[in-house]
Amino acid sequence: MAAATAGAAIPAVVTRFAPSPTGYLHLGHVRSALAGWRAARQAGGRFLLRLEDIDHTRCRPEFADAIIVDLAWLGLDWDGPIRRQSEHFADYRAALARLEAAGLLYPCFCTRRDIQDEIARAGGAPQGELGVPYPGTCRHLGAAERRARREAARDYALRLDVAAALGRTGPLVWCEDGRAIAAEPAALGDVVLARKEFPTSYHLAVTVDDALQGVTLVTRGADLYAATHIHRLLQALLGLPTPDYCHHPLVTDAAGRRLAKRDGAATIRAMRAAGMTPDDVIAAALAGAAMP
Ligand code: GLU
C-alpha cells in the first residue's frame, strides 16, 4: 500500500468552514472560519467553504450570498468551488442506505410530546449538550409492527441504534489538539439520521461531506463537541477516514452568553456598516467577546 511505504507524502492539511445559511454571520462564525483558514494557510493546505443548507425551511439564498460577501470582505479566501449540501442529497441517501442495509437504523414514530412523556415517566433524564437523549421507545418494536406503521405513517424518523452500532465498531477515539479522546456516542442516545421523505440530518451530511471533501482537520465551536462522538461512530460504520478535530471556545457577548443568530447577535455586516475594518472584526472574534 502506497501510504505505508517510506517517504509517502503526508496528506496536505484540508480544513473547512461549514455555516448554515439561516442568518447572517456573527463573531462566533468568524472565529471558526479563521481557525480553519489559518490552519490551512499556515500549512500550505486547502481551506474549503461548504454551505450546510439542507433545511429548506430555515435556509435562505440571501444568507448564503451574505456569507460569501462577509468572508471575502474579511479576506478569508477559500479554495475550489463551494459545496452546497442541498445539491448532494444522493450522497447522503447512499450512506443512509448502507446503514439501513447493515440493520443499524430503526423507524421512530414518537412525537416530541411522546418523548417528553416517556422521559417524565422514567423519572426524567439528565439534559445532555444536545438535549435529552431519546429514551429508545421505538427500538423495541417488532419487525411486523415496524413495517405496518412505516407504511401507514405520514412521517417518521430514522434513528441510529447506537448500542448495536458500537457493538460492531468497538471502542473509538478521535484526535483533539493532539490528544486522544474516547468517543462516547451512547450519551447522546439514538440520534435521528433521516426522516421518511428526507434522506439526511446534520450528523450524516457533515460526516459524509468531511470525508468526500478530504477534510483532515475540523475546526468548529465547542457547542459541536458533543456531536463529534456521533460523527466518529458514523465514520467507523461507513468506513470513512477520521479527521483531527479542534473545538474552539465559543465567542460570548458582554454578559458571557454565547452568540446566537436567533438572539440577534451583532452581525458582521452590521459591524461593517458601523465602520469597523476587517482587522477590527477579526481582533474582536479572537478576543472572544462581542463588541458591546
Ligand atoms: N453547519 C453547522 C453550523 O452552522 C456547523 C457544522 C460543522 O462545522 O461541523 O452550526
mmCIF file of C-alpha atoms and ligand atoms in Angstrom:
data_model
loop_
_atom_site.group_PDB
_atom_site.id
_atom_site.type_symbol
_atom_site.label_atom_id
_atom_site.label_comp_id
_atom_site.label_asym_id
_atom_site.label_seq_id
_atom_site.Cartn_x
_atom_site.Cartn_y
_atom_site.Cartn_z
ATOM 1 C CA MET A 1 0.000 0.000 0.000
ATOM 2 C CA ALA A 2 1.434 3.346 -1.032
ATOM 3 C CA ALA A 3 0.565 5.034 2.266
ATOM 4 C CA ALA A 4 2.697 2.500 4.155
ATOM 5 C CA THR A 5 5.842 2.930 2.081
ATOM 6 C CA ALA A 6 8.691 5.001 3.441
ATOM 7 C CA GLY A 7 8.612 8.600 2.283
ATOM 8 C CA ALA A 8 4.931 8.506 1.325
ATOM 9 C CA ALA A 9 3.518 12.002 1.045
ATOM 10 C CA ILE A 10 1.785 13.254 4.187
ATOM 11 C CA PRO A 11 -1.703 14.363 3.147
ATOM 12 C CA ALA A 12 -1.932 18.139 2.967
ATOM 13 C CA VAL A 13 -3.988 19.899 5.603
ATOM 14 C CA VAL A 14 -7.547 20.401 4.400
ATOM 15 C CA THR A 15 -9.880 22.438 6.588
ATOM 16 C CA ARG A 16 -13.350 23.809 6.054
ATOM 17 C CA PHE A 17 -15.864 26.361 7.232
ATOM 18 C CA ALA A 18 -19.375 24.951 7.106
ATOM 19 C CA PRO A 19 -22.008 27.527 8.066
ATOM 20 C CA SER A 20 -25.736 27.034 7.708
ATOM 21 C CA PRO A 21 -27.263 29.950 5.792
ATOM 22 C CA THR A 22 -30.030 30.503 8.327
ATOM 23 C CA GLY A 23 -28.897 34.004 9.270
ATOM 24 C CA TYR A 24 -26.057 36.485 8.953
ATOM 25 C CA LEU A 25 -22.584 35.642 10.237
ATOM 26 C CA HIS A 26 -21.566 36.801 13.708
ATOM 27 C CA LEU A 27 -18.237 36.798 15.548
ATOM 28 C CA GLY A 28 -18.571 33.124 16.522
ATOM 29 C CA HIS A 29 -18.607 32.209 12.844
ATOM 30 C CA VAL A 30 -15.591 34.395 12.180
ATOM 31 C CA ARG A 31 -13.701 32.591 14.904
ATOM 32 C CA SER A 32 -14.493 29.192 13.334
ATOM 33 C CA ALA A 33 -13.694 30.345 9.823
ATOM 34 C CA LEU A 34 -10.472 31.956 10.956
ATOM 35 C CA ALA A 35 -9.322 28.827 12.797
ATOM 36 C CA GLY A 36 -9.774 26.734 9.667
ATOM 37 C CA TRP A 37 -8.356 29.347 7.306
ATOM 38 C CA ARG A 38 -5.231 29.909 9.409
ATOM 39 C CA ALA A 39 -4.543 26.191 9.892
ATOM 40 C CA ALA A 40 -4.768 25.640 6.141
ATOM 41 C CA ARG A 41 -2.796 28.692 5.106
ATOM 42 C CA GLN A 42 -0.011 28.096 7.651
ATOM 43 C CA ALA A 43 0.402 24.520 6.386
ATOM 44 C CA GLY A 44 0.147 25.368 2.706
ATOM 45 C CA GLY A 45 -3.057 23.327 2.632
ATOM 46 C CA ARG A 46 -6.598 23.967 1.441
ATOM 47 C CA PHE A 47 -9.468 25.819 3.068
ATOM 48 C CA LEU A 48 -12.916 24.837 1.823
ATOM 49 C CA LEU A 49 -16.288 26.540 2.108
ATOM 50 C CA ARG A 50 -19.383 24.395 2.493
ATOM 51 C CA LEU A 51 -22.910 25.727 2.854
ATOM 52 C CA GLU A 52 -24.970 23.426 5.057
ATOM 53 C CA ASP A 53 -28.305 24.268 3.500
ATOM 54 C CA ILE A 54 -30.259 21.020 3.807
ATOM 55 C CA ASP A 55 -33.040 22.591 5.870
ATOM 56 C CA HIS A 56 -35.004 24.438 3.208
ATOM 57 C CA THR A 57 -37.431 25.790 5.805
ATOM 58 C CA ARG A 58 -34.700 27.776 7.570
ATOM 59 C CA CYS A 59 -32.017 28.420 4.941
ATOM 60 C CA ARG A 60 -32.308 31.375 2.579
ATOM 61 C CA PRO A 61 -30.315 32.306 -0.534
ATOM 62 C CA GLU A 62 -29.745 35.847 0.724
ATOM 63 C CA PHE A 63 -27.986 34.472 3.815
ATOM 64 C CA ALA A 64 -25.796 32.260 1.600
ATOM 65 C CA ASP A 65 -24.915 35.311 -0.528
ATOM 66 C CA ALA A 66 -24.162 37.337 2.607
ATOM 67 C CA ILE A 67 -21.799 34.638 3.930
ATOM 68 C CA ILE A 68 -19.811 34.842 0.708
ATOM 69 C CA VAL A 69 -19.684 38.644 0.842
ATOM 70 C CA ASP A 70 -18.647 38.691 4.531
ATOM 71 C CA LEU A 71 -15.866 36.115 4.095
ATOM 72 C CA ALA A 72 -14.489 37.931 1.054
ATOM 73 C CA TRP A 73 -14.551 41.239 2.942
ATOM 74 C CA LEU A 74 -12.673 39.618 5.843
ATOM 75 C CA GLY A 75 -10.060 38.308 3.396
ATOM 76 C CA LEU A 76 -10.797 34.667 4.272
ATOM 77 C CA ASP A 77 -10.450 33.202 0.796
ATOM 78 C CA TRP A 78 -11.379 29.601 0.100
ATOM 79 C CA ASP A 79 -10.144 27.032 -2.389
ATOM 80 C CA GLY A 80 -12.188 25.375 -5.105
ATOM 81 C CA PRO A 81 -15.928 25.522 -5.604
ATOM 82 C CA ILE A 82 -18.364 25.985 -2.716
ATOM 83 C CA ARG A 83 -20.116 22.755 -1.791
ATOM 84 C CA ARG A 84 -23.837 23.262 -1.204
ATOM 85 C CA GLN A 85 -25.329 20.335 0.657
ATOM 86 C CA SER A 86 -28.737 20.794 -0.965
ATOM 87 C CA GLU A 87 -27.124 19.698 -4.260
ATOM 88 C CA HIS A 88 -25.810 16.420 -2.848
ATOM 89 C CA PHE A 89 -28.737 14.516 -1.379
ATOM 90 C CA ALA A 90 -27.756 11.438 -3.432
ATOM 91 C CA ASP A 91 -24.519 11.163 -1.426
ATOM 92 C CA TYR A 92 -26.406 11.202 1.882
ATOM 93 C CA ARG A 93 -29.049 8.795 0.590
ATOM 94 C CA ALA A 94 -26.291 6.325 -0.364
ATOM 95 C CA ALA A 95 -24.720 6.482 3.097
ATOM 96 C CA LEU A 96 -28.118 6.091 4.719
ATOM 97 C CA ALA A 97 -28.851 3.031 2.577
ATOM 98 C CA ARG A 98 -25.624 1.425 3.765
ATOM 99 C CA LEU A 99 -26.521 1.932 7.410
ATOM 100 C CA GLU A 100 -30.018 0.654 6.790
ATOM 101 C CA ALA A 101 -28.710 -2.434 4.966
ATOM 102 C CA ALA A 102 -26.426 -3.075 7.933
ATOM 103 C CA GLY A 103 -29.537 -3.180 10.159
ATOM 104 C CA LEU A 104 -28.425 -0.223 12.245
ATOM 105 C CA LEU A 105 -31.413 2.080 11.718
ATOM 106 C CA TYR A 106 -34.927 1.838 13.044
ATOM 107 C CA PRO A 107 -38.034 3.900 12.368
ATOM 108 C CA CYS A 108 -39.256 6.060 15.226
ATOM 109 C CA PHE A 109 -42.872 7.218 15.286
ATOM 110 C CA CYS A 110 -42.681 9.197 18.519
ATOM 111 C CA THR A 111 -43.804 12.787 18.566
ATOM 112 C CA ARG A 112 -41.895 15.311 20.631
ATOM 113 C CA ARG A 113 -44.689 15.010 23.187
ATOM 114 C CA ASP A 114 -44.388 11.204 23.297
ATOM 115 C CA ILE A 115 -40.687 11.534 24.013
ATOM 116 C CA GLN A 116 -41.216 14.096 26.785
ATOM 117 C CA ASP A 117 -43.901 11.918 28.386
ATOM 118 C CA GLU A 118 -41.710 8.827 28.219
ATOM 119 C CA ILE A 119 -38.801 10.673 29.799
ATOM 120 C CA ALA A 120 -41.062 12.031 32.554
ATOM 121 C CA ARG A 121 -42.462 8.519 33.209
ATOM 122 C CA ALA A 122 -38.927 7.217 33.586
ATOM 123 C CA GLY A 123 -38.258 9.853 36.239
ATOM 124 C CA GLY A 124 -36.612 12.447 33.997
ATOM 125 C CA ALA A 125 -33.256 12.294 32.349
ATOM 126 C CA PRO A 126 -30.192 14.485 32.535
ATOM 127 C CA GLN A 127 -30.124 17.083 29.793
ATOM 128 C CA GLY A 128 -27.146 16.391 27.539
ATOM 129 C CA GLU A 129 -25.422 19.016 25.420
ATOM 130 C CA LEU A 130 -27.645 18.065 22.510
ATOM 131 C CA GLY A 131 -30.821 17.844 24.567
ATOM 132 C CA VAL A 132 -32.318 14.917 26.421
ATOM 133 C CA PRO A 133 -31.330 11.627 24.758
ATOM 134 C CA TYR A 134 -34.142 9.687 23.081
ATOM 135 C CA PRO A 135 -35.414 7.051 25.544
ATOM 136 C CA GLY A 136 -35.419 4.302 22.915
ATOM 137 C CA THR A 137 -39.183 3.630 22.817
ATOM 138 C CA CYS A 138 -39.401 2.560 19.151
ATOM 139 C CA ARG A 139 -36.200 0.499 19.297
ATOM 140 C CA HIS A 140 -38.283 -2.307 20.806
ATOM 141 C CA LEU A 141 -40.992 -2.554 18.133
ATOM 142 C CA GLY A 142 -41.239 -5.886 16.334
ATOM 143 C CA ALA A 143 -40.481 -6.221 12.623
ATOM 144 C CA ALA A 144 -44.127 -6.638 11.557
ATOM 145 C CA GLU A 145 -45.314 -3.640 13.551
ATOM 146 C CA ARG A 146 -42.459 -1.559 12.180
ATOM 147 C CA ARG A 147 -43.387 -2.462 8.632
ATOM 148 C CA ALA A 148 -47.076 -1.722 9.108
ATOM 149 C CA ARG A 149 -46.518 1.579 10.871
ATOM 150 C CA ARG A 150 -43.916 2.615 8.327
ATOM 151 C CA GLU A 151 -46.406 2.177 5.525
ATOM 152 C CA ALA A 152 -49.171 3.987 7.372
ATOM 153 C CA ALA A 153 -47.217 6.880 8.893
ATOM 154 C CA ARG A 154 -47.143 10.261 7.149
ATOM 155 C CA ASP A 155 -43.748 10.857 8.670
ATOM 156 C CA TYR A 156 -41.250 9.132 10.921
ATOM 157 C CA ALA A 157 -37.612 9.491 11.906
ATOM 158 C CA LEU A 158 -34.853 7.000 11.178
ATOM 159 C CA ARG A 159 -32.678 6.642 14.249
ATOM 160 C CA LEU A 160 -29.264 5.072 14.621
ATOM 161 C CA ASP A 161 -29.224 2.150 17.054
ATOM 162 C CA VAL A 162 -26.123 3.389 18.830
ATOM 163 C CA ALA A 163 -25.649 0.345 21.094
ATOM 164 C CA ALA A 164 -25.847 -2.027 18.100
ATOM 165 C CA ALA A 165 -23.505 0.214 16.137
ATOM 166 C CA LEU A 166 -20.934 0.279 18.922
ATOM 167 C CA GLY A 167 -21.198 -3.493 19.103
ATOM 168 C CA ARG A 168 -19.910 -3.567 15.514
ATOM 169 C CA THR A 169 -17.186 -0.962 15.820
ATOM 170 C CA GLY A 170 -15.816 -1.478 19.342
ATOM 171 C CA PRO A 171 -14.252 1.469 21.195
ATOM 172 C CA LEU A 172 -13.369 4.527 19.130
ATOM 173 C CA VAL A 173 -11.167 7.564 19.628
ATOM 174 C CA TRP A 174 -10.502 10.792 17.819
ATOM 175 C CA CYS A 175 -7.581 13.192 17.970
ATOM 176 C CA GLU A 176 -8.347 16.587 19.513
ATOM 177 C CA ASP A 177 -5.478 19.067 19.537
ATOM 178 C CA GLY A 178 -3.008 16.179 19.673
ATOM 179 C CA ARG A 179 -4.860 14.292 22.453
ATOM 180 C CA ALA A 180 -6.800 11.056 22.008
ATOM 181 C CA ILE A 181 -10.442 11.453 23.052
ATOM 182 C CA ALA A 182 -12.614 8.387 23.659
ATOM 183 C CA ALA A 183 -15.848 8.632 21.691
ATOM 184 C CA GLU A 184 -18.906 8.063 23.852
ATOM 185 C CA PRO A 185 -21.825 8.323 21.452
ATOM 186 C CA ALA A 186 -24.180 6.393 23.747
ATOM 187 C CA ALA A 187 -24.517 9.530 25.889
ATOM 188 C CA LEU A 188 -26.380 11.198 23.030
ATOM 189 C CA GLY A 189 -28.872 8.391 22.574
ATOM 190 C CA ASP A 190 -30.154 7.090 19.258
ATOM 191 C CA VAL A 191 -29.834 10.218 17.126
ATOM 192 C CA VAL A 192 -32.032 10.930 14.111
ATOM 193 C CA LEU A 193 -30.174 10.405 10.832
ATOM 194 C CA ALA A 194 -33.053 10.931 8.400
ATOM 195 C CA ARG A 195 -36.824 11.174 8.071
ATOM 196 C CA LYS A 196 -39.295 9.321 5.891
ATOM 197 C CA GLU A 197 -39.046 11.741 2.990
ATOM 198 C CA PHE A 198 -35.722 13.308 3.883
ATOM 199 C CA PRO A 199 -32.504 11.320 3.473
ATOM 200 C CA THR A 200 -30.225 13.057 5.948
ATOM 201 C CA SER A 201 -29.713 15.013 9.135
ATOM 202 C CA TYR A 202 -26.883 17.316 10.098
ATOM 203 C CA HIS A 203 -24.907 14.399 11.608
ATOM 204 C CA LEU A 204 -24.982 12.276 8.485
ATOM 205 C CA ALA A 205 -24.394 15.069 5.972
ATOM 206 C CA VAL A 206 -21.455 16.564 7.862
ATOM 207 C CA THR A 207 -19.764 13.177 8.261
ATOM 208 C CA VAL A 208 -20.210 12.218 4.614
ATOM 209 C CA ASP A 209 -19.079 15.617 3.363
ATOM 210 C CA ASP A 210 -15.977 15.886 5.519
ATOM 211 C CA ALA A 211 -14.861 12.561 4.047
ATOM 212 C CA LEU A 212 -15.877 13.315 0.457
ATOM 213 C CA GLN A 213 -14.094 16.638 0.588
ATOM 214 C CA GLY A 214 -10.936 15.101 2.058
ATOM 215 C CA VAL A 215 -11.072 17.253 5.201
ATOM 216 C CA THR A 216 -8.166 16.404 7.517
ATOM 217 C CA LEU A 217 -8.853 18.919 10.306
ATOM 218 C CA VAL A 218 -12.276 20.026 11.522
ATOM 219 C CA THR A 219 -12.226 23.353 13.357
ATOM 220 C CA ARG A 220 -15.511 24.386 14.910
ATOM 221 C CA GLY A 221 -17.073 25.728 18.087
ATOM 222 C CA ALA A 222 -17.195 23.827 21.363
ATOM 223 C CA ASP A 223 -21.002 23.652 21.015
ATOM 224 C CA LEU A 224 -20.457 20.882 18.451
ATOM 225 C CA TYR A 225 -18.089 18.853 20.624
ATOM 226 C CA ALA A 226 -20.886 16.508 21.715
ATOM 227 C CA ALA A 227 -21.813 15.843 18.085
ATOM 228 C CA THR A 228 -18.295 14.635 17.334
ATOM 229 C CA HIS A 229 -18.955 11.479 19.365
ATOM 230 C CA ILE A 230 -21.640 10.541 16.853
ATOM 231 C CA HIS A 231 -19.621 11.667 13.825
ATOM 232 C CA ARG A 232 -16.756 9.411 14.911
ATOM 233 C CA LEU A 233 -19.160 6.475 15.152
ATOM 234 C CA LEU A 234 -20.609 7.200 11.706
ATOM 235 C CA GLN A 235 -17.107 7.369 10.230
ATOM 236 C CA ALA A 236 -16.341 3.927 11.601
ATOM 237 C CA LEU A 237 -19.624 2.448 10.365
ATOM 238 C CA LEU A 238 -19.215 3.911 6.878
ATOM 239 C CA GLY A 239 -15.505 3.124 6.596
ATOM 240 C CA LEU A 240 -14.577 6.804 6.312
ATOM 241 C CA PRO A 241 -11.315 8.402 7.453
ATOM 242 C CA THR A 242 -11.330 10.357 10.715
ATOM 243 C CA PRO A 243 -10.125 13.941 10.544
ATOM 244 C CA ASP A 244 -8.426 15.579 13.511
ATOM 245 C CA TYR A 245 -10.637 17.956 15.478
ATOM 246 C CA CYS A 246 -10.157 21.278 17.186
ATOM 247 C CA HIS A 247 -13.194 22.657 19.007
ATOM 248 C CA HIS A 248 -12.552 26.269 19.948
ATOM 249 C CA PRO A 249 -14.163 28.160 22.840
ATOM 250 C CA LEU A 250 -17.351 29.971 21.924
ATOM 251 C CA VAL A 251 -17.399 33.702 21.474
ATOM 252 C CA THR A 252 -19.672 35.224 24.096
ATOM 253 C CA ASP A 253 -21.443 38.550 24.412
ATOM 254 C CA ALA A 254 -20.624 41.142 27.044
ATOM 255 C CA ALA A 255 -22.843 39.250 29.522
ATOM 256 C CA GLY A 256 -20.981 35.980 28.895
ATOM 257 C CA ARG A 257 -23.756 34.360 26.822
ATOM 258 C CA ARG A 258 -22.861 32.515 23.636
ATOM 259 C CA LEU A 259 -23.764 34.306 20.449
ATOM 260 C CA ALA A 260 -26.737 33.011 18.515
ATOM 261 C CA LYS A 261 -28.353 34.197 15.325
ATOM 262 C CA ARG A 262 -31.792 33.851 16.843
ATOM 263 C CA ASP A 263 -30.908 36.231 19.684
ATOM 264 C CA GLY A 264 -29.924 38.862 17.152
ATOM 265 C CA ALA A 265 -26.172 38.660 17.859
ATOM 266 C CA ALA A 266 -24.400 41.567 16.206
ATOM 267 C CA THR A 267 -23.704 40.579 12.642
ATOM 268 C CA ILE A 268 -20.560 41.096 10.630
ATOM 269 C CA ARG A 269 -22.471 43.151 8.095
ATOM 270 C CA ALA A 270 -23.706 45.445 10.902
ATOM 271 C CA MET A 271 -20.134 45.843 12.142
ATOM 272 C CA ARG A 272 -19.008 46.681 8.601
ATOM 273 C CA ALA A 273 -21.825 49.213 8.258
ATOM 274 C CA ALA A 274 -20.767 50.743 11.585
ATOM 275 C CA GLY A 275 -17.284 51.398 10.177
ATOM 276 C CA MET A 276 -15.291 48.513 11.677
ATOM 277 C CA THR A 277 -12.461 47.209 9.491
ATOM 278 C CA PRO A 278 -11.830 43.512 8.779
ATOM 279 C CA ASP A 279 -8.903 43.671 11.219
ATOM 280 C CA ASP A 280 -11.179 45.095 13.938
ATOM 281 C CA VAL A 281 -13.676 42.278 13.407
ATOM 282 C CA ILE A 282 -11.009 39.583 13.415
ATOM 283 C CA ALA A 283 -9.482 41.026 16.592
ATOM 284 C CA ALA A 284 -12.918 41.029 18.251
ATOM 285 C CA ALA A 285 -13.541 37.410 17.226
ATOM 286 C CA LEU A 286 -10.174 36.339 18.617
ATOM 287 C CA ALA A 287 -10.656 38.328 21.806
ATOM 288 C CA GLY A 288 -13.639 36.090 22.385
ATOM 289 C CA ALA A 289 -16.159 38.731 23.333
ATOM 290 C CA ALA A 290 -18.560 40.605 21.135
ATOM 291 C CA MET A 291 -18.275 44.351 20.941
ATOM 292 C CA PRO A 292 -20.865 45.940 23.242
HETATM 293 N N1 GLU B 1 -23.424 23.929 9.937
HETATM 294 C C1 GLU B 1 -23.042 23.952 11.315
HETATM 295 C C2 GLU B 1 -23.395 25.279 11.932
HETATM 296 O O1 GLU B 1 -23.561 26.252 11.211
HETATM 297 C C3 GLU B 1 -21.563 23.722 11.526
HETATM 298 C C4 GLU B 1 -21.162 22.372 11.146
HETATM 299 C C5 GLU B 1 -19.721 21.998 11.450
HETATM 300 O O2 GLU B 1 -18.828 22.855 11.487
HETATM 301 O O3 GLU B 1 -19.493 20.817 11.596
HETATM 302 O O4 GLU B 1 -23.505 25.350 13.138
#
